[in-house]
mmCIF file of C-alpha atoms and ligand atoms in Angstrom:
data_model
loop_
_atom_site.group_PDB
_atom_site.id
_atom_site.type_symbol
_atom_site.label_atom_id
_atom_site.label_comp_id
_atom_site.label_asym_id
_atom_site.label_seq_id
_atom_site.Cartn_x
_atom_site.Cartn_y
_atom_site.Cartn_z
ATOM 1 C CA MET A 1 154.494 115.794 89.091
ATOM 2 C CA ALA A 2 150.971 116.805 90.185
ATOM 3 C CA HIS A 3 148.324 117.283 87.354
ATOM 4 C CA ALA A 4 145.550 119.654 88.219
ATOM 5 C CA PRO A 5 142.615 117.996 87.584
ATOM 6 C CA ILE A 6 139.872 118.991 84.761
ATOM 7 C CA ILE A 7 136.803 119.473 86.799
ATOM 8 C CA ARG A 8 133.431 119.388 85.209
ATOM 9 C CA THR A 9 129.874 120.022 86.137
ATOM 10 C CA LEU A 10 127.960 116.601 85.895
ATOM 11 C CA GLY A 11 124.571 117.335 84.162
ATOM 12 C CA LYS A 12 122.449 120.417 84.624
ATOM 13 C CA ASN A 13 123.352 122.237 87.797
ATOM 14 C CA GLY A 14 125.078 119.027 89.191
ATOM 15 C CA PRO A 15 128.190 118.690 91.299
ATOM 16 C CA LYS A 16 131.732 119.592 90.035
ATOM 17 C CA ILE A 17 133.655 116.251 90.054
ATOM 18 C CA PRO A 18 136.714 115.337 88.143
ATOM 19 C CA ALA A 19 136.253 114.647 84.167
ATOM 20 C CA LEU A 20 138.891 111.892 84.595
ATOM 21 C CA GLY A 21 137.284 109.057 86.789
ATOM 22 C CA PHE A 22 138.450 105.604 87.655
ATOM 23 C CA GLY A 23 136.272 102.457 86.713
ATOM 24 C CA LEU A 24 136.697 100.082 89.238
ATOM 25 C CA MET A 25 135.330 96.905 87.470
ATOM 26 C CA LEU A 26 138.831 95.085 87.014
ATOM 27 C CA ILE A 27 139.704 95.400 90.613
ATOM 28 C CA GLY A 28 136.515 93.264 91.675
ATOM 29 C CA ALA A 29 135.744 91.103 88.596
ATOM 30 C CA PRO A 30 138.225 88.789 86.772
ATOM 31 C CA ALA A 31 136.801 89.956 83.259
ATOM 32 C CA TYR A 32 140.247 90.523 81.709
ATOM 33 C CA GLY A 33 142.109 88.196 83.829
ATOM 34 C CA ALA A 34 142.888 87.816 87.556
ATOM 35 C CA VAL A 35 142.016 90.295 89.946
ATOM 36 C CA PRO A 36 144.734 91.912 91.988
ATOM 37 C CA GLN A 37 145.665 90.748 95.552
ATOM 38 C CA ASP A 38 143.789 92.721 98.509
ATOM 39 C CA LYS A 39 147.028 94.940 99.368
ATOM 40 C CA ASP A 40 147.442 95.714 95.692
ATOM 41 C CA ARG A 41 143.629 96.623 95.332
ATOM 42 C CA SER A 42 143.738 98.692 98.681
ATOM 43 C CA ALA A 43 146.964 100.451 97.211
ATOM 44 C CA ILE A 44 145.471 101.320 94.106
ATOM 45 C CA LEU A 45 142.317 102.850 95.685
ATOM 46 C CA ASP A 46 144.895 105.099 98.041
ATOM 47 C CA LYS A 47 146.744 106.164 95.041
ATOM 48 C CA ALA A 48 143.404 107.404 93.244
ATOM 49 C CA LEU A 49 142.588 109.238 96.208
ATOM 50 C CA GLU A 50 146.058 110.850 96.438
ATOM 51 C CA LEU A 51 145.862 111.838 92.808
ATOM 52 C CA GLY A 52 142.666 113.520 93.211
ATOM 53 C CA ALA A 53 140.992 110.609 90.722
ATOM 54 C CA THR A 54 138.076 110.713 93.043
ATOM 55 C CA PHE A 55 135.083 109.947 90.729
ATOM 56 C CA TRP A 56 134.767 106.305 91.348
ATOM 57 C CA ASP A 57 132.536 103.789 89.151
ATOM 58 C CA THR A 58 131.548 100.670 90.352
ATOM 59 C CA SER A 59 128.464 98.245 90.143
ATOM 60 C CA ASP A 60 126.750 95.535 92.107
ATOM 61 C CA LEU A 61 127.850 93.108 89.385
ATOM 62 C CA TYR A 62 131.734 93.902 89.698
ATOM 63 C CA GLY A 63 132.595 90.769 91.863
ATOM 64 C CA ASP A 64 133.164 92.047 95.547
ATOM 65 C CA ASN A 65 134.000 95.698 94.574
ATOM 66 C CA GLU A 66 131.342 97.077 96.868
ATOM 67 C CA GLU A 67 132.683 94.984 99.890
ATOM 68 C CA LEU A 68 136.246 96.005 99.175
ATOM 69 C CA LEU A 69 134.895 99.936 99.134
ATOM 70 C CA ARG A 70 133.479 99.420 102.523
ATOM 71 C CA GLN A 71 136.663 98.090 103.783
ATOM 72 C CA TRP A 72 138.549 100.821 102.160
ATOM 73 C CA PHE A 73 136.208 103.345 103.892
ATOM 74 C CA GLN A 74 136.303 101.860 107.189
ATOM 75 C CA LYS A 75 140.308 101.829 106.919
ATOM 76 C CA THR A 76 140.500 105.504 105.466
ATOM 77 C CA GLY A 77 137.408 107.269 106.765
ATOM 78 C CA LYS A 78 137.485 109.184 103.518
ATOM 79 C CA ARG A 79 134.001 108.064 102.175
ATOM 80 C CA ASP A 80 133.171 111.768 101.842
ATOM 81 C CA GLN A 81 136.172 112.367 99.461
ATOM 82 C CA ILE A 82 134.904 110.058 96.941
ATOM 83 C CA PHE A 83 132.193 110.736 94.406
ATOM 84 C CA LEU A 84 130.701 107.443 94.252
ATOM 85 C CA ALA A 85 128.749 105.571 91.504
ATOM 86 C CA THR A 86 127.491 102.329 91.504
ATOM 87 C CA LYS A 87 124.719 100.516 89.493
ATOM 88 C CA PHE A 88 122.063 97.826 89.695
ATOM 89 C CA GLY A 89 119.817 95.606 87.226
ATOM 90 C CA TYR A 90 121.833 92.451 86.806
ATOM 91 C CA VAL A 91 120.112 89.907 88.990
ATOM 92 C CA LYS A 92 122.493 88.083 91.567
ATOM 93 C CA GLY A 93 121.662 84.386 91.873
ATOM 94 C CA GLU A 94 122.053 81.954 94.794
ATOM 95 C CA GLY A 95 124.384 83.109 97.627
ATOM 96 C CA GLY A 96 125.062 86.294 96.059
ATOM 97 C CA LYS A 97 126.818 84.763 92.898
ATOM 98 C CA THR A 98 126.046 87.122 90.036
ATOM 99 C CA MET A 99 124.121 85.692 87.304
ATOM 100 C CA GLN A 100 124.683 87.720 84.081
ATOM 101 C CA PHE A 101 122.284 88.592 81.518
ATOM 102 C CA GLN A 102 119.408 88.525 83.552
ATOM 103 C CA PHE A 103 117.948 91.887 84.615
ATOM 104 C CA ASP A 104 115.176 93.148 87.173
ATOM 105 C CA THR A 105 114.687 96.985 87.045
ATOM 106 C CA SER A 106 111.366 96.633 88.871
ATOM 107 C CA TYR A 107 110.228 99.055 91.291
ATOM 108 C CA GLU A 108 110.664 96.562 94.358
ATOM 109 C CA TYR A 109 113.987 95.550 92.959
ATOM 110 C CA THR A 110 115.349 98.913 92.500
ATOM 111 C CA LYS A 111 114.588 99.705 95.882
ATOM 112 C CA LYS A 112 116.139 96.552 97.334
ATOM 113 C CA ALA A 113 119.174 96.505 95.103
ATOM 114 C CA CYS A 114 119.841 100.198 96.510
ATOM 115 C CA GLN A 115 119.366 99.114 99.948
ATOM 116 C CA SER A 116 121.773 95.992 99.303
ATOM 117 C CA SER A 117 124.523 98.198 97.789
ATOM 118 C CA LEU A 118 124.271 100.912 100.706
ATOM 119 C CA ASP A 119 124.915 97.794 103.101
ATOM 120 C CA ALA A 120 127.454 96.474 101.224
ATOM 121 C CA MET A 121 129.308 99.469 101.017
ATOM 122 C CA GLY A 122 128.838 100.652 104.558
ATOM 123 C CA THR A 123 127.516 104.078 103.432
ATOM 124 C CA ASP A 124 124.044 105.784 103.738
ATOM 125 C CA TYR A 125 124.180 107.570 100.237
ATOM 126 C CA ILE A 126 125.310 106.850 96.644
ATOM 127 C CA ASP A 127 126.376 109.937 94.805
ATOM 128 C CA LEU A 128 125.177 108.518 91.439
ATOM 129 C CA TYR A 129 123.259 105.628 91.036
ATOM 130 C CA TYR A 130 122.727 104.222 87.844
ATOM 131 C CA VAL A 131 120.344 101.674 86.164
ATOM 132 C CA HIS A 132 123.125 99.160 84.785
ATOM 133 C CA GLN A 133 120.886 97.242 82.045
ATOM 134 C CA VAL A 134 117.170 97.803 81.944
ATOM 135 C CA ASP A 135 114.964 94.682 81.615
ATOM 136 C CA ASN A 136 112.479 93.566 79.136
ATOM 137 C CA VAL A 137 109.179 93.918 81.286
ATOM 138 C CA THR A 138 109.508 97.074 83.162
ATOM 139 C CA PRO A 139 108.413 100.405 81.663
ATOM 140 C CA ILE A 140 111.346 102.980 82.586
ATOM 141 C CA GLU A 141 108.703 105.068 84.219
ATOM 142 C CA GLU A 142 108.298 102.793 87.081
ATOM 143 C CA THR A 143 111.996 102.379 87.402
ATOM 144 C CA MET A 144 112.416 106.223 87.472
ATOM 145 C CA ARG A 145 109.819 106.412 90.164
ATOM 146 C CA ALA A 146 111.610 103.946 92.424
ATOM 147 C CA LEU A 147 114.901 105.927 91.967
ATOM 148 C CA ALA A 148 113.086 109.451 92.564
ATOM 149 C CA GLU A 149 111.929 107.946 96.112
ATOM 150 C CA LEU A 150 115.423 106.705 96.836
ATOM 151 C CA GLN A 151 116.678 110.472 95.844
ATOM 152 C CA ALA A 152 113.813 111.910 98.144
ATOM 153 C CA ASP A 153 114.835 109.597 100.885
ATOM 154 C CA GLY A 154 118.497 110.694 100.422
ATOM 155 C CA LYS A 155 119.823 107.380 99.865
ATOM 156 C CA ILE A 156 121.093 108.579 96.327
ATOM 157 C CA ARG A 157 122.248 111.971 95.168
ATOM 158 C CA HIS A 158 121.774 111.702 91.371
ATOM 159 C CA ILE A 159 120.201 109.390 88.907
ATOM 160 C CA GLY A 160 122.244 107.794 86.189
ATOM 161 C CA LEU A 161 121.166 105.338 83.194
ATOM 162 C CA SER A 162 123.486 103.122 81.564
ATOM 163 C CA MET A 163 123.278 101.370 78.002
ATOM 164 C CA VAL A 164 120.033 102.997 76.990
ATOM 165 C CA SER A 165 118.377 104.400 74.102
ATOM 166 C CA SER A 166 117.688 108.136 73.394
ATOM 167 C CA THR A 167 114.003 107.058 73.492
ATOM 168 C CA THR A 168 114.759 105.475 77.184
ATOM 169 C CA LEU A 169 116.139 108.695 78.319
ATOM 170 C CA ARG A 170 113.590 111.040 76.917
ATOM 171 C CA ARG A 171 110.858 108.758 78.741
ATOM 172 C CA ALA A 172 113.017 108.774 81.896
ATOM 173 C CA ILE A 173 113.481 112.427 82.168
ATOM 174 C CA LYS A 174 109.739 113.116 82.371
ATOM 175 C CA ILE A 175 109.511 111.184 85.840
ATOM 176 C CA ALA A 176 112.770 113.061 87.378
ATOM 177 C CA PRO A 177 116.276 114.590 86.349
ATOM 178 C CA VAL A 178 118.811 112.084 84.966
ATOM 179 C CA ALA A 179 122.346 113.535 85.719
ATOM 180 C CA ALA A 180 124.187 111.265 83.490
ATOM 181 C CA VAL A 181 124.179 108.495 81.172
ATOM 182 C CA GLN A 182 127.004 105.796 80.577
ATOM 183 C CA PRO A 183 127.208 104.413 77.134
ATOM 184 C CA GLU A 184 130.558 103.011 75.404
ATOM 185 C CA TYR A 185 132.481 105.886 73.743
ATOM 186 C CA SER A 186 135.780 105.941 72.576
ATOM 187 C CA LEU A 187 137.801 106.511 69.606
ATOM 188 C CA PHE A 188 137.084 103.416 67.800
ATOM 189 C CA GLY A 189 133.494 103.202 69.398
ATOM 190 C CA ARG A 190 131.588 106.332 68.358
ATOM 191 C CA GLU A 191 128.171 105.078 67.848
ATOM 192 C CA ILE A 192 126.427 107.465 70.115
ATOM 193 C CA GLU A 193 127.442 110.181 67.959
ATOM 194 C CA GLY A 194 124.934 108.875 65.209
ATOM 195 C CA PRO A 195 121.709 106.776 64.475
ATOM 196 C CA GLU A 196 123.351 103.471 65.153
ATOM 197 C CA GLY A 197 123.616 104.738 68.799
ATOM 198 C CA THR A 198 120.151 106.281 68.469
ATOM 199 C CA ASP A 199 122.000 109.747 68.614
ATOM 200 C CA LEU A 200 122.367 109.543 72.107
ATOM 201 C CA LEU A 201 124.969 112.204 72.293
ATOM 202 C CA ALA A 202 122.775 114.975 70.602
ATOM 203 C CA THR A 203 119.946 113.887 72.923
ATOM 204 C CA CYS A 204 122.157 113.895 75.940
ATOM 205 C CA ARG A 205 123.190 117.545 74.930
ATOM 206 C CA GLU A 206 119.554 118.740 74.122
ATOM 207 C CA LEU A 207 118.533 117.608 77.692
ATOM 208 C CA GLY A 208 121.381 118.665 79.569
ATOM 209 C CA VAL A 209 122.785 115.207 80.641
ATOM 210 C CA ALA A 210 126.292 114.348 81.216
ATOM 211 C CA VAL A 211 128.022 111.313 79.228
ATOM 212 C CA VAL A 212 130.175 109.169 81.522
ATOM 213 C CA CYS A 213 132.350 107.013 78.664
ATOM 214 C CA ALA A 214 132.328 103.154 79.529
ATOM 215 C CA THR A 215 135.371 101.531 78.214
ATOM 216 C CA PRO A 216 137.146 104.686 76.968
ATOM 217 C CA LEU A 217 140.099 102.722 75.958
ATOM 218 C CA GLY A 218 138.020 100.260 73.904
ATOM 219 C CA ARG A 219 138.604 97.572 76.647
ATOM 220 C CA GLY A 220 142.549 97.864 76.457
ATOM 221 C CA LEU A 221 142.651 98.262 72.616
ATOM 222 C CA LEU A 222 143.867 101.784 72.757
ATOM 223 C CA SER A 223 146.971 101.012 74.879
ATOM 224 C CA SER A 224 150.660 100.640 74.524
ATOM 225 C CA ASP A 225 150.549 96.914 75.314
ATOM 226 C CA PHE A 226 147.840 96.041 72.744
ATOM 227 C CA GLY A 227 149.473 94.080 69.812
ATOM 228 C CA SER A 228 152.926 94.846 70.792
ATOM 229 C CA THR A 229 153.358 91.375 71.823
ATOM 230 C CA SER A 230 151.276 88.218 72.192
ATOM 231 C CA SER A 231 149.937 89.964 75.228
ATOM 232 C CA SER A 232 146.479 90.429 76.506
ATOM 233 C CA SER A 233 147.878 92.479 79.400
ATOM 234 C CA SER A 234 146.544 90.529 81.907
ATOM 235 C CA SER A 235 149.376 89.873 84.328
ATOM 236 C CA THR A 236 148.599 91.794 87.352
ATOM 237 C CA ALA A 237 152.359 92.046 88.836
ATOM 238 C CA GLU A 238 153.209 95.767 88.871
ATOM 239 C CA ASP A 239 156.111 95.110 86.616
ATOM 240 C CA GLY A 240 154.727 91.805 85.369
ATOM 241 C CA ASP A 241 155.242 89.801 82.430
ATOM 242 C CA THR A 242 152.663 90.880 80.114
ATOM 243 C CA THR A 243 153.363 88.569 77.294
ATOM 244 C CA LYS A 244 151.510 85.585 78.667
ATOM 245 C CA VAL A 245 147.783 85.561 77.764
ATOM 246 C CA ASP A 246 145.679 84.734 81.045
ATOM 247 C CA PRO A 247 143.423 82.132 80.517
ATOM 248 C CA ALA A 248 140.804 83.839 82.364
ATOM 249 C CA ASP A 249 140.843 87.011 80.097
ATOM 250 C CA LEU A 250 137.336 87.013 78.506
ATOM 251 C CA ARG A 251 138.799 89.524 75.859
ATOM 252 C CA ALA A 252 140.847 87.037 74.188
ATOM 253 C CA LYS A 253 138.048 84.055 74.466
ATOM 254 C CA MET A 254 135.191 86.295 73.096
ATOM 255 C CA MET A 255 135.756 89.860 72.252
ATOM 256 C CA PRO A 256 136.048 89.850 68.373
ATOM 257 C CA ARG A 257 138.655 92.835 68.161
ATOM 258 C CA PHE A 258 141.196 90.638 70.794
ATOM 259 C CA LEU A 259 140.726 87.237 68.953
ATOM 260 C CA ALA A 260 143.847 85.770 67.764
ATOM 261 C CA GLU A 261 142.565 86.145 63.974
ATOM 262 C CA ASN A 262 142.030 89.959 64.310
ATOM 263 C CA ARG A 263 144.992 90.925 66.603
ATOM 264 C CA ALA A 264 147.686 91.641 63.967
ATOM 265 C CA HIS A 265 145.428 93.732 61.922
ATOM 266 C CA ASN A 266 144.058 95.631 64.672
ATOM 267 C CA ALA A 267 147.656 96.144 66.322
ATOM 268 C CA ALA A 268 148.656 97.802 63.052
ATOM 269 C CA VAL A 269 145.849 100.302 63.251
ATOM 270 C CA VAL A 270 146.543 101.037 66.822
ATOM 271 C CA ALA A 271 150.129 101.421 66.027
ATOM 272 C CA LYS A 272 149.092 104.732 63.734
ATOM 273 C CA ILE A 273 147.361 106.101 66.628
ATOM 274 C CA ARG A 274 150.541 105.153 68.949
ATOM 275 C CA GLU A 275 152.778 107.173 66.316
ATOM 276 C CA PHE A 276 150.579 109.986 66.418
ATOM 277 C CA ALA A 277 150.697 110.082 70.260
ATOM 278 C CA ALA A 278 154.343 109.869 70.450
ATOM 279 C CA GLU A 279 155.372 112.213 67.573
ATOM 280 C CA LYS A 280 152.848 114.949 67.898
ATOM 281 C CA LYS A 281 151.955 115.082 71.531
ATOM 282 C CA GLY A 282 154.702 112.825 73.441
ATOM 283 C CA CYS A 283 152.383 111.020 75.205
ATOM 284 C CA SER A 284 151.008 107.565 75.410
ATOM 285 C CA VAL A 285 148.011 105.990 73.176
ATOM 286 C CA SER A 286 146.073 105.539 76.084
ATOM 287 C CA GLN A 287 146.400 109.178 77.083
ATOM 288 C CA LEU A 288 145.713 110.531 73.466
ATOM 289 C CA ALA A 289 142.614 108.530 73.478
ATOM 290 C CA LEU A 290 141.300 109.806 76.695
ATOM 291 C CA ALA A 291 142.141 113.414 75.734
ATOM 292 C CA TRP A 292 140.367 113.092 72.482
ATOM 293 C CA LEU A 293 137.282 111.950 74.491
ATOM 294 C CA LEU A 294 137.434 114.919 76.784
ATOM 295 C CA LYS A 295 138.095 117.390 73.885
ATOM 296 C CA GLN A 296 134.451 116.313 72.737
ATOM 297 C CA GLY A 297 132.904 118.838 75.151
ATOM 298 C CA ASP A 298 132.391 119.813 78.679
ATOM 299 C CA ASP A 299 129.554 117.277 79.196
ATOM 300 C CA ILE A 300 132.137 114.271 78.907
ATOM 301 C CA PHE A 301 133.616 112.221 81.608
ATOM 302 C CA VAL A 302 135.704 109.229 81.274
ATOM 303 C CA ILE A 303 136.306 106.159 83.488
ATOM 304 C CA PRO A 304 139.200 104.265 82.343
ATOM 305 C CA GLY A 305 139.678 100.833 84.172
ATOM 306 C CA THR A 306 142.757 99.584 85.229
ATOM 307 C CA ARG A 307 144.524 97.027 88.024
ATOM 308 C CA ARG A 308 147.805 98.811 88.034
ATOM 309 C CA VAL A 309 149.177 101.951 90.102
ATOM 310 C CA ARG A 310 151.323 102.971 86.945
ATOM 311 C CA TYR A 311 148.476 102.895 84.607
ATOM 312 C CA LEU A 312 146.301 104.898 86.837
ATOM 313 C CA GLU A 313 148.982 107.469 87.303
ATOM 314 C CA GLU A 314 149.422 107.556 83.409
ATOM 315 C CA ASN A 315 145.933 107.929 82.745
ATOM 316 C CA TRP A 316 145.635 110.589 85.366
ATOM 317 C CA ALA A 317 148.558 112.478 83.559
ATOM 318 C CA THR A 318 146.136 112.988 80.587
ATOM 319 C CA ASN A 319 144.779 116.119 82.819
ATOM 320 C CA SER A 320 147.893 117.872 81.144
ATOM 321 C CA VAL A 321 147.376 116.663 77.706
ATOM 322 C CA GLU A 322 145.247 118.896 75.576
ATOM 323 C CA LEU A 323 144.413 118.732 71.898
ATOM 324 C CA SER A 324 143.855 121.077 69.605
ATOM 325 C CA ASP A 325 140.758 121.398 67.069
ATOM 326 C CA GLU A 326 143.013 120.236 64.307
ATOM 327 C CA GLU A 327 144.659 117.438 66.248
ATOM 328 C CA GLU A 328 140.964 116.251 67.190
ATOM 329 C CA LYS A 329 140.297 116.405 63.777
ATOM 330 C CA GLN A 330 143.148 114.239 62.482
ATOM 331 C CA LEU A 331 142.708 111.699 65.244
ATOM 332 C CA ARG A 332 138.959 111.754 64.300
ATOM 333 C CA HIS A 333 139.820 110.996 60.474
ATOM 334 C CA SER A 334 142.524 108.482 61.021
ATOM 335 C CA ALA A 335 139.851 106.337 63.224
ATOM 336 C CA GLN A 336 137.252 106.926 60.648
ATOM 337 C CA THR A 337 139.643 105.620 57.634
ATOM 338 C CA SER A 338 140.965 102.831 59.617
ATOM 339 C CA GLU A 339 138.801 99.777 59.711
ATOM 340 C CA LEU A 340 139.139 97.340 62.781
ATOM 341 C CA ALA A 341 138.584 93.724 62.321
ATOM 342 C CA GLY A 342 135.885 92.487 64.211
ATOM 343 C CA GLU A 343 133.083 94.059 66.428
ATOM 344 C CA ALA A 344 133.767 95.663 69.906
ATOM 345 C CA LEU A 345 131.618 93.165 71.343
ATOM 346 C CA PRO A 346 130.101 89.384 70.554
ATOM 347 C CA GLU A 347 126.843 89.275 68.740
ATOM 348 C CA GLN A 348 125.105 87.927 71.753
ATOM 349 C CA PHE A 349 125.674 91.202 73.566
ATOM 350 C CA MET A 350 125.019 93.768 70.773
ATOM 351 C CA ASP A 351 121.703 94.626 71.710
ATOM 352 C CA HIS A 352 122.480 95.650 75.236
ATOM 353 C CA LYS A 353 123.930 98.844 74.097
ATOM 354 C CA PHE A 354 121.024 101.217 73.475
ATOM 355 C CA ARG A 355 117.947 99.552 75.179
ATOM 356 C CA ASN A 356 114.530 100.557 74.870
ATOM 357 C CA THR A 357 112.007 99.524 77.674
ATOM 358 C CA LYS A 358 108.362 98.130 77.503
ATOM 359 C CA GLU A 359 105.577 100.827 76.899
ATOM 360 C CA ILE A 360 103.486 101.860 79.925
ATOM 361 C CA SER A 361 100.055 99.921 79.402
HETATM 362 N N1 NAP B 1 127.777 100.515 81.940
HETATM 363 C C1 NAP B 1 128.320 99.321 81.680
HETATM 364 O O1 NAP B 1 127.720 98.451 81.033
HETATM 365 C C2 NAP B 1 129.802 99.283 81.442
HETATM 366 C C3 NAP B 1 130.624 98.341 80.753
HETATM 367 C C4 NAP B 1 132.115 98.025 80.694
HETATM 368 C C5 NAP B 1 132.575 99.005 81.485
HETATM 369 N N2 NAP B 1 132.137 99.928 82.317
HETATM 370 C C6 NAP B 1 132.891 100.820 83.113
HETATM 371 O O2 NAP B 1 133.891 101.249 82.401
HETATM 372 C C7 NAP B 1 134.985 101.115 83.122
HETATM 373 C C8 NAP B 1 136.238 100.757 82.144
HETATM 374 O O3 NAP B 1 136.079 99.810 81.254
HETATM 375 P P1 NAP B 1 136.869 98.612 81.042
HETATM 376 O O4 NAP B 1 137.892 98.493 82.249
HETATM 377 O O5 NAP B 1 136.262 97.417 80.548
HETATM 378 O O6 NAP B 1 137.567 99.099 79.665
HETATM 379 P P2 NAP B 1 138.823 100.360 79.478
HETATM 380 O O7 NAP B 1 139.107 101.319 80.563
HETATM 381 O O8 NAP B 1 138.369 100.831 78.039
HETATM 382 O O9 NAP B 1 140.270 99.476 79.194
HETATM 383 C C9 NAP B 1 140.666 98.816 80.347
HETATM 384 C C10 NAP B 1 141.942 98.034 79.800
HETATM 385 O O10 NAP B 1 143.056 98.992 79.655
HETATM 386 C C11 NAP B 1 144.330 98.641 80.107
HETATM 387 N N3 NAP B 1 144.781 100.091 80.433
HETATM 388 C C12 NAP B 1 144.188 100.898 81.187
HETATM 389 N N4 NAP B 1 145.165 101.939 81.401
HETATM 390 C C13 NAP B 1 146.281 101.752 80.654
HETATM 391 C C14 NAP B 1 147.354 102.109 80.220
HETATM 392 N N5 NAP B 1 147.534 103.531 80.574
HETATM 393 N N6 NAP B 1 148.575 101.680 79.266
HETATM 394 C C15 NAP B 1 147.886 100.547 79.029
HETATM 395 N N7 NAP B 1 146.849 99.755 79.193
HETATM 396 C C16 NAP B 1 146.023 100.538 80.183
HETATM 397 C C17 NAP B 1 143.500 97.899 81.445
HETATM 398 O O11 NAP B 1 144.816 96.974 81.462
HETATM 399 P P3 NAP B 1 145.068 96.366 83.082
HETATM 400 O O12 NAP B 1 143.729 95.462 83.202
HETATM 401 O O13 NAP B 1 146.333 95.408 82.812
HETATM 402 O O14 NAP B 1 145.131 97.435 84.341
HETATM 403 C C18 NAP B 1 142.511 97.326 80.948
HETATM 404 O O15 NAP B 1 142.890 95.926 80.378
HETATM 405 C C19 NAP B 1 134.776 99.875 84.141
HETATM 406 O O16 NAP B 1 135.662 100.042 85.216
HETATM 407 C C20 NAP B 1 133.339 100.041 84.340
HETATM 408 O O17 NAP B 1 133.335 101.140 85.422
HETATM 409 C C21 NAP B 1 130.678 100.158 82.256
#
């Protein structure tokens, strides 16, 4: 059944795009286990286009995602039908191998990274170009100057900031318009609503900046698979065995909520949400979690990630799941009163979420 997409305006007077996007990280980087085979990756992109899920989110960090996109654009000739977001800021090491957790958002690197992404994707413009992570030494004003020039040159159409604080956003917007920020936001990750997340949601609303929710399913926590077996849902086969934990799945190794000692407790919490989904809405827990986010306002966009066509289709069907105000409140209450075991991220990543930059000297 075709689901008419929810279309929303990105930021102040921005383009109208599907509120339900597609996060491409897992079809490029083996973060949660193996990346699918090329024919399956191509099939998932084909399906996203066919459905209308044309707001794609990638990064120069996500394995060979940008090269994959170049091949897909060459094959289909459909670059113009995709609203393409990519990111920069993680420094790549020798031979293009990504070295995580080193950042560079200097003026020079911003320009260089943009050209590399354009070349890698075989396109002459990026619809939405994000700073993925700000570095410790560059004032955001310098990065924004480079981005504003890229925009004036027509290389990027809109500017985005990911994982920044309200202070960084306020400083950035004085240099050039910011269309979107990309923080983590999900039913069990609501920091942006309050001081813990620098009141980022309120700041975005005040400034007319869209919120694109990274990890809207809590990295797979808010899914029918979580906790139903010993699974980390890492098999990539279309109907594959999801009961095996893929040794390459970083979640099972380092994401506290996914560690063996926390799984049973957290599965019981998710089971309550699943019950709500089935009984009240006749939908899946993932659909309910996405619908809950979309209910938060017309400035909210979601980019769930998947390696499977069937999850892509299931997530897209959320376009037809509408929550009442009362249902939204009940779900929020349920999440607020159920404590998950473990944090969403390991300790060493906690300061990556709402970053400030150096003051201008
Ligand atoms: N800005 C940043 O720093 C940042 C950080 C993290 C993520 N992101 C962006 O956010 C996107 C999404 O993040 P994410 O992939 O880490 O987390 P996510 O979207 O919260 O969850 C993805 C996980 O949920 C599973 N899943 C998806 N749909 C499902 C369904 N309908 N039923 C059951 N399971 C389902 C996927 O399984 P399978 O893998 O088995 O398909 C995958 O394991 C990324 O692609 C990236 O674009 C940005």
